[in-house]
Short mmCIF file of C-alpha atoms in Angstrom, two decimals:
data_model
loop_
_atom_site.label_atom_id
_atom_site.label_comp_id
_atom_site.label_asym_id
_atom_site.label_seq_id
_atom_site.Cartn_x
_atom_site.Cartn_y
_atom_site.Cartn_z
CA MET A 52 -70.75 -35.83 18.60
CA ASP A 53 -70.08 -32.17 17.68
CA THR A 54 -66.42 -31.15 17.65
CA HIS A 55 -64.85 -27.71 17.23
CA GLU A 56 -61.13 -26.92 17.77
CA GLY A 57 -60.64 -29.72 20.26
CA PHE A 58 -63.84 -29.00 22.20
CA SER A 59 -66.44 -31.74 22.14
CA LEU A 60 -69.92 -31.65 23.56
CA THR A 61 -72.42 -34.47 23.50
CA ARG A 62 -76.05 -33.69 22.77
CA ARG A 63 -76.94 -34.60 26.36
CA GLY A 64 -74.15 -32.34 27.67
CA PHE A 65 -75.29 -29.53 25.41
CA LEU A 66 -78.85 -29.80 26.68
CA SER A 67 -77.64 -29.90 30.32
CA ALA A 68 -75.46 -26.84 29.81
CA SER A 69 -78.30 -25.01 28.08
CA ALA A 70 -80.69 -25.85 30.90
CA ALA A 71 -78.20 -24.67 33.52
CA GLY A 72 -77.72 -21.42 31.65
CA ALA A 73 -81.45 -20.93 31.37
CA LEU A 74 -81.91 -21.56 35.10
CA GLN A 75 -79.17 -19.09 35.92
CA ALA A 76 -80.72 -16.45 33.67
CA ALA A 77 -84.15 -17.07 35.17
CA SER A 78 -82.74 -16.76 38.69
CA ALA A 79 -81.09 -13.46 37.80
CA LYS A 80 -84.46 -12.09 36.64
CA LYS A 81 -86.46 -13.47 39.57
CA LYS A 82 -87.58 -10.77 41.97
CA ILE A 83 -86.04 -10.84 45.44
CA ARG A 84 -88.86 -11.36 47.92
CA THR A 85 -88.19 -8.88 50.72
CA ALA A 86 -89.56 -8.06 54.16
CA VAL A 87 -88.87 -4.90 56.17
CA TYR A 88 -88.30 -5.58 59.86
CA GLY A 89 -89.03 -2.51 61.97
CA ILE A 90 -89.95 1.05 60.93
CA GLY A 91 -88.54 3.01 63.88
CA HIS A 92 -85.45 4.16 62.00
CA ALA A 93 -85.33 7.57 60.31
CA HIS A 94 -84.50 5.87 56.99
CA ALA A 95 -87.33 3.33 57.14
CA ARG A 96 -89.74 5.13 54.81
CA GLY A 97 -87.06 5.70 52.18
CA LYS A 98 -86.01 2.04 52.29
CA VAL A 99 -89.62 0.86 51.97
CA GLN A 100 -90.07 3.18 48.98
CA ALA A 101 -86.94 1.76 47.34
CA VAL A 102 -88.01 -1.86 47.77
CA ARG A 103 -91.53 -1.08 46.53
CA GLU A 104 -90.37 0.76 43.40
CA MET A 105 -87.25 -1.11 42.26
CA GLU A 106 -87.96 -3.85 39.74
CA GLN A 107 -85.44 -6.24 41.30
CA PHE A 108 -87.50 -6.58 44.48
CA GLU A 109 -90.93 -7.70 45.63
CA LEU A 110 -92.02 -6.25 48.97
CA VAL A 111 -93.83 -9.05 50.80
CA GLY A 112 -94.62 -6.90 53.81
CA ILE A 113 -93.48 -5.09 56.93
CA CYS A 114 -93.10 -6.32 60.50
CA GLU A 115 -93.25 -3.80 63.34
CA PRO A 116 -93.71 -5.41 66.75
CA ASP A 117 -94.04 -2.03 68.49
CA GLU A 118 -97.62 -0.86 68.06
CA ARG A 119 -96.60 2.65 69.12
CA GLN A 120 -94.72 3.20 65.87
CA SER A 121 -96.82 5.26 63.48
CA ARG A 122 -97.87 3.53 60.28
CA ASP A 123 -99.66 6.59 58.95
CA TYR A 124 -97.32 7.39 56.06
CA GLU A 125 -98.27 7.19 52.40
CA VAL A 126 -95.42 4.82 51.55
CA PHE A 127 -96.89 2.25 53.99
CA HIS A 128 -100.38 2.36 52.48
CA GLY A 129 -101.41 -0.92 50.90
CA VAL A 130 -98.53 -2.83 52.47
CA ARG A 131 -99.17 -6.14 54.19
CA TRP A 132 -98.24 -6.18 57.88
CA LEU A 133 -96.42 -9.33 58.92
CA SER A 134 -95.73 -11.06 62.20
CA ARG A 135 -92.18 -11.78 63.30
CA GLU A 136 -92.79 -15.47 62.64
CA GLU A 137 -93.93 -14.77 59.08
CA VAL A 138 -90.77 -12.77 58.35
CA LEU A 139 -88.39 -15.35 59.76
CA HIS A 140 -90.13 -18.62 58.85
CA ASP A 141 -91.31 -17.89 55.31
CA ALA A 142 -88.57 -19.54 53.27
CA SER A 143 -89.58 -17.58 50.15
CA ILE A 144 -88.46 -14.33 51.83
CA GLU A 145 -84.80 -13.99 50.88
CA LEU A 146 -83.96 -10.49 52.12
CA VAL A 147 -84.77 -8.77 55.41
CA VAL A 148 -84.28 -5.01 55.61
CA VAL A 149 -83.76 -4.06 59.27
CA GLU A 150 -85.09 -0.54 59.92
CA SER A 151 -85.83 -0.73 63.63
CA ARG A 152 -84.69 1.62 66.36
CA VAL A 153 -80.97 1.39 67.13
CA GLN A 154 -81.67 -0.44 70.40
CA GLU A 155 -83.18 -3.33 68.42
CA ASN A 156 -81.07 -3.29 65.26
CA LEU A 157 -78.52 -5.95 66.15
CA ALA A 158 -81.05 -8.37 67.67
CA TYR A 159 -83.39 -8.09 64.67
CA ALA A 160 -80.53 -8.59 62.22
CA SER A 161 -79.21 -11.58 64.17
CA SER A 162 -82.59 -13.30 64.13
CA ALA A 163 -82.84 -12.73 60.36
CA VAL A 164 -79.37 -14.19 59.72
CA ASP A 165 -80.22 -17.16 61.97
CA ALA A 166 -83.24 -17.67 59.68
CA ASP A 167 -80.84 -17.83 56.69
CA LYS A 168 -81.77 -14.45 55.19
CA TRP A 169 -79.72 -11.86 53.41
CA VAL A 170 -79.80 -8.66 55.50
CA HIS A 171 -79.63 -4.92 54.93
CA LEU A 172 -78.95 -3.35 58.34
CA ASP A 173 -79.35 0.36 58.92
CA LYS A 174 -76.88 2.38 60.93
CA PRO A 175 -75.56 2.42 63.56
CA PRO A 176 -75.78 -1.29 64.43
CA GLY A 177 -75.90 -0.78 68.21
CA VAL A 178 -73.07 -0.68 70.74
CA ASP A 179 -72.02 -4.36 70.90
CA LEU A 180 -68.91 -4.66 68.72
CA ASP A 181 -68.44 -8.36 69.52
CA GLY A 182 -72.08 -8.95 68.67
CA LEU A 183 -71.55 -7.32 65.28
CA ARG A 184 -68.50 -9.52 64.66
CA LYS A 185 -70.60 -12.60 65.42
CA LEU A 186 -73.37 -11.37 63.13
CA PHE A 187 -70.99 -10.97 60.18
CA SER A 188 -69.34 -14.33 60.90
CA ASN A 189 -72.70 -16.11 61.09
CA ALA A 190 -73.84 -14.57 57.80
CA GLU A 191 -70.56 -15.53 56.10
CA SER A 192 -70.83 -19.13 57.30
CA ARG A 193 -74.23 -19.30 55.59
CA GLY A 194 -72.98 -17.79 52.33
CA LYS A 195 -74.85 -14.56 53.00
CA ILE A 196 -73.88 -10.94 53.70
CA VAL A 197 -75.10 -8.18 55.96
CA GLN A 198 -75.04 -4.93 54.00
CA MET A 199 -74.60 -1.87 56.21
CA GLY A 200 -76.81 1.11 55.41
CA TYR A 201 -74.40 4.03 55.68
CA GLN A 202 -76.16 6.71 53.71
CA TRP A 203 -73.52 8.31 51.49
CA ARG A 204 -71.62 5.34 50.10
CA TYR A 205 -73.26 5.77 46.70
CA HIS A 206 -73.43 9.58 46.68
CA PRO A 207 -72.08 10.64 43.23
CA ALA A 208 -70.16 13.67 44.49
CA MET A 209 -68.56 11.76 47.34
CA GLN A 210 -67.67 8.93 44.99
CA ALA A 211 -66.02 11.47 42.68
CA ALA A 212 -64.08 13.04 45.55
CA ILE A 213 -62.83 9.63 46.70
CA GLU A 214 -61.96 8.71 43.10
CA ALA A 215 -59.79 11.85 42.94
CA PHE A 216 -57.97 10.62 46.05
CA ARG A 217 -57.53 7.05 44.78
CA GLU A 218 -56.26 8.16 41.38
CA GLY A 219 -53.69 10.45 43.00
CA TRP A 220 -55.16 13.59 41.43
CA LEU A 221 -55.13 15.38 44.81
CA GLY A 222 -51.48 14.51 45.49
CA ASP A 223 -50.57 13.14 48.93
CA VAL A 224 -53.65 13.38 51.14
CA TYR A 225 -52.95 14.70 54.62
CA MET A 226 -56.41 15.67 55.93
CA VAL A 227 -60.09 14.79 55.64
CA ARG A 228 -62.69 17.08 57.22
CA ALA A 229 -66.37 16.35 57.65
CA THR A 230 -69.23 18.30 59.18
CA ILE A 231 -72.78 17.04 59.43
CA ASN A 232 -75.11 19.13 61.62
CA LYS A 233 -78.85 18.82 62.08
CA PRO A 234 -81.31 20.63 64.34
CA ILE A 235 -83.51 18.08 66.09
CA SER A 236 -86.71 18.05 68.12
CA ARG A 237 -86.87 17.64 71.89
CA ASP A 238 -88.32 14.15 71.45
CA THR A 239 -85.44 13.13 69.20
CA ARG A 240 -82.96 14.65 71.65
CA GLU A 241 -84.40 12.51 74.42
CA GLU A 242 -84.14 9.36 72.29
CA LEU A 243 -80.53 10.03 71.23
CA ALA A 244 -79.49 10.93 74.77
CA ALA A 245 -79.69 7.22 75.58
CA PHE A 246 -76.46 6.69 73.62
CA ARG A 247 -73.00 7.88 74.56
CA GLY A 248 -71.77 10.24 71.90
CA GLY A 249 -75.27 11.45 71.08
CA MET A 250 -75.02 13.32 67.78
CA MET A 251 -71.68 11.71 66.86
CA PHE A 252 -73.25 8.29 67.33
CA GLU A 253 -76.32 9.19 65.26
CA LEU A 254 -74.77 11.09 62.34
CA GLY A 255 -71.00 10.93 62.70
CA CYS A 256 -71.05 7.24 61.79
CA HIS A 257 -71.77 8.20 58.15
CA MET A 258 -68.69 10.41 57.94
CA ILE A 259 -66.46 7.92 59.77
CA ASP A 260 -67.50 5.36 57.16
CA ARG A 261 -66.35 7.71 54.38
CA ILE A 262 -63.08 8.50 56.20
CA VAL A 263 -62.28 4.81 56.64
CA ASP A 264 -62.87 4.39 52.90
CA VAL A 265 -60.15 6.99 52.26
CA LEU A 266 -57.61 6.49 55.05
CA GLY A 267 -58.29 3.05 56.52
CA LYS A 268 -58.04 2.22 60.22
CA PRO A 269 -57.08 5.11 62.51
CA LYS A 270 -54.09 4.74 64.84
CA THR A 271 -55.52 6.96 67.59
CA ILE A 272 -58.80 8.75 68.23
CA THR A 273 -59.33 11.82 70.41
CA SER A 274 -62.81 13.17 70.94
CA TRP A 275 -64.87 15.79 72.73
CA MET A 276 -68.49 14.87 73.48
CA ARG A 277 -70.13 17.95 74.98
CA HIS A 278 -73.61 19.09 76.00
CA ASP A 279 -73.77 22.82 75.20
CA ALA A 280 -77.39 23.57 74.26
CA PRO A 281 -79.48 25.47 76.87
CA ILE A 282 -81.77 22.46 77.18
CA ASN A 283 -82.03 20.35 80.30
CA ASP A 284 -81.30 16.91 78.92
CA ALA A 285 -78.32 14.55 78.71
CA LEU A 286 -77.73 14.68 74.94
CA GLU A 287 -74.12 15.16 73.87
CA ASP A 288 -75.08 17.71 71.22
CA ASN A 289 -71.79 19.45 70.36
CA THR A 290 -69.28 16.78 69.35
CA MET A 291 -65.91 16.49 67.62
CA ALA A 292 -63.49 13.64 66.96
CA ILE A 293 -59.95 13.70 65.57
CA PHE A 294 -58.63 10.55 63.90
CA GLU A 295 -54.89 10.12 63.44
CA PHE A 296 -53.30 7.99 60.73
CA GLU A 297 -49.72 7.29 59.71
CA ARG A 298 -49.35 10.40 57.55
CA ALA A 299 -52.75 12.09 57.81
CA MET A 300 -55.52 13.22 60.12
CA ALA A 301 -59.30 13.43 59.88
CA GLU A 302 -61.87 15.52 61.69
CA VAL A 303 -65.58 14.90 62.20
CA TYR A 304 -67.79 17.57 63.75
CA VAL A 305 -71.48 16.98 64.54
CA ALA A 306 -73.89 19.26 66.41
CA ALA A 307 -77.63 19.54 66.97
CA GLN A 308 -77.85 23.33 67.11
CA GLN A 309 -77.23 24.68 63.58
CA PRO A 310 -80.33 26.06 61.80
CA ASN A 311 -80.52 24.83 58.21
CA GLY A 312 -77.63 22.53 59.02
CA GLY A 313 -78.14 20.52 55.87
CA ASN A 314 -76.94 23.46 53.78
CA TYR A 315 -73.55 23.36 55.48
CA ARG A 316 -72.77 19.66 55.48
CA THR A 317 -69.26 19.16 54.16
CA PHE A 318 -66.94 16.31 53.18
CA GLU A 319 -63.49 17.55 52.18
CA ILE A 320 -60.31 15.72 51.14
CA LEU A 321 -57.12 17.81 51.23
CA GLY A 322 -53.97 16.82 49.34
CA THR A 323 -50.67 18.38 48.29
CA ASN A 324 -52.06 19.09 44.79
CA GLY A 325 -55.41 20.41 45.91
CA THR A 326 -58.77 19.79 47.49
CA ALA A 327 -62.00 17.98 46.64
CA THR A 328 -65.04 19.20 48.57
CA VAL A 329 -68.64 17.98 48.68
CA ARG A 330 -70.91 20.76 49.98
CA PRO A 331 -73.80 20.50 50.53
CA PHE A 332 -74.76 16.84 50.22
CA SER A 333 -77.98 17.80 48.43
CA PRO A 334 -78.07 19.03 45.72
CA TYR A 335 -75.08 16.99 44.61
CA ARG A 336 -72.14 19.38 44.25
CA LEU A 337 -68.41 18.73 43.96
CA MET A 338 -65.84 21.53 44.18
CA VAL A 339 -62.27 20.84 43.07
CA ASP A 340 -59.35 23.23 43.45
CA LEU A 341 -56.02 21.97 42.04
CA GLU A 342 -52.57 23.46 41.75
CA VAL A 343 -51.86 21.57 38.50
CA PRO A 344 -54.33 19.74 36.22
CA ALA A 345 -54.99 16.12 37.07
CA GLY A 346 -57.37 13.53 35.65
CA PRO A 347 -60.47 15.26 34.25
CA TYR A 348 -59.91 18.42 36.31
CA ARG A 349 -58.16 21.60 35.24
CA ALA A 350 -55.96 23.74 37.46
CA GLY A 351 -57.76 26.20 39.73
CA PHE A 352 -61.24 26.16 41.21
CA GLN A 353 -64.19 24.50 39.54
CA LYS A 354 -67.71 23.67 40.70
CA ILE A 355 -69.46 20.59 39.29
CA GLU A 356 -73.20 20.13 39.74
CA MET A 357 -74.19 16.48 39.52
CA PRO A 358 -77.64 15.15 38.64
CA ARG A 359 -79.46 13.13 41.24
CA PRO A 360 -79.60 9.43 40.30
CA GLN A 361 -82.96 8.35 38.95
CA GLY A 362 -85.23 6.25 41.12
CA PRO A 363 -86.13 6.20 44.80
CA PRO A 364 -83.68 7.08 47.59
CA PHE A 365 -81.09 4.44 48.50
CA VAL A 366 -81.25 2.96 45.00
CA GLY A 367 -77.45 2.52 44.93
CA ASP A 368 -77.41 0.35 48.04
CA PHE A 369 -80.18 -1.93 46.86
CA ALA A 370 -78.96 -2.16 43.28
CA GLU A 371 -75.63 -3.48 44.56
CA LEU A 372 -77.34 -5.85 46.98
CA SER A 373 -79.47 -7.31 44.20
CA ARG A 374 -76.31 -8.02 42.18
CA VAL A 375 -74.72 -9.72 45.18
CA ILE A 376 -77.76 -11.92 45.73
CA ARG A 377 -78.60 -12.74 42.13
CA GLN A 378 -75.27 -12.55 40.31
CA GLY A 379 -72.82 -13.41 43.07
CA ASP A 380 -71.01 -10.06 42.85
CA ARG A 381 -68.50 -9.18 45.56
CA PRO A 382 -69.81 -6.45 47.92
CA ALA A 383 -68.14 -3.07 47.52
CA TYR A 384 -67.49 -2.91 51.28
CA SER A 385 -65.87 -5.73 53.22
CA VAL A 386 -66.65 -7.03 56.69
CA GLU A 387 -63.27 -5.66 57.75
CA HIS A 388 -64.25 -2.17 56.57
CA ASP A 389 -67.56 -2.31 58.45
CA LEU A 390 -65.90 -3.48 61.67
CA ILE A 391 -63.19 -0.79 61.47
CA THR A 392 -65.91 1.83 60.95
CA HIS A 393 -67.99 0.69 63.89
CA GLU A 394 -65.02 0.29 66.22
CA ALA A 395 -63.86 3.82 65.33
CA LEU A 396 -67.36 5.17 66.00
CA LEU A 397 -67.60 3.48 69.40
CA LYS A 398 -64.14 4.76 70.38
CA ALA A 399 -64.99 8.28 69.25
CA CYS A 400 -68.16 8.15 71.35
CA ASN A 401 -66.25 6.81 74.39
CA VAL A 402 -68.30 3.60 74.38
CA ILE A 403 -65.17 1.43 74.27
#
């Protein structure tokens, strides 16, 4: 028997511990076999690219039950096309990435969780808040998570702006403002018109997610969902929501009319010591304007250009998810956060 400072370990125990450690290390290195379920979402191609290129994952294939969805994109070339049964019944597939149209998102994710899969679910997850609660609860009961695919959670400039808030460098925060406009085609207008809130439902969800990260659950929500474009359809294309908190407010504005709207996308946190602004979202740019120096920032205005993270788009989401699956890390965003975000979105859009 080997003994050292009161700790004893038999040879058999040592070998068992070594074997367990080796198995754990091997599991951490094992690629996560992944299937993509649906390609109707605007983010589908970027998610497929991420899974194909990141070393932590092995893309088994893609399932798209709707034959009308185009598969003629370079990122899909050479990919195996799977049936629904293959995705759900192949026990070696651990992760299902749901990239279907919004109408199908929740049902596809639910079937994947029922099949005991980890799930990445793109936004927004439909209009059934109780259904989303049940989805999260079912995943939790199986020791799994459903990771929501809100796009700017891992955006370096937004992370830096929120860090400035959390560290108190901005002083007492009293306002968050967000604008995210995008001109869209007539076909896309027709598709989005099926949902109350239209542009707020489609794009505002991203900004509501960031606002909840800063200010938590809103006390009241007041919104204006208007159709103002000279186009004869039902899309609510000029939308605004005001979120009230105990000692702060937030504003989200989303419209479908602004040419080059991506150049004017803004996320801004205002505090008593100054402001942190992300504008535009690409390239990554943070502007800080402080009354007195705080943290790494000097007094006055400064513009910080940030390099784009290496790798395919959405690498931050999937890197975290791989750590959750393989290393047992705690997700950065809780079920409570995701439910607050979705409830706030549905209230802003006058769905509930």
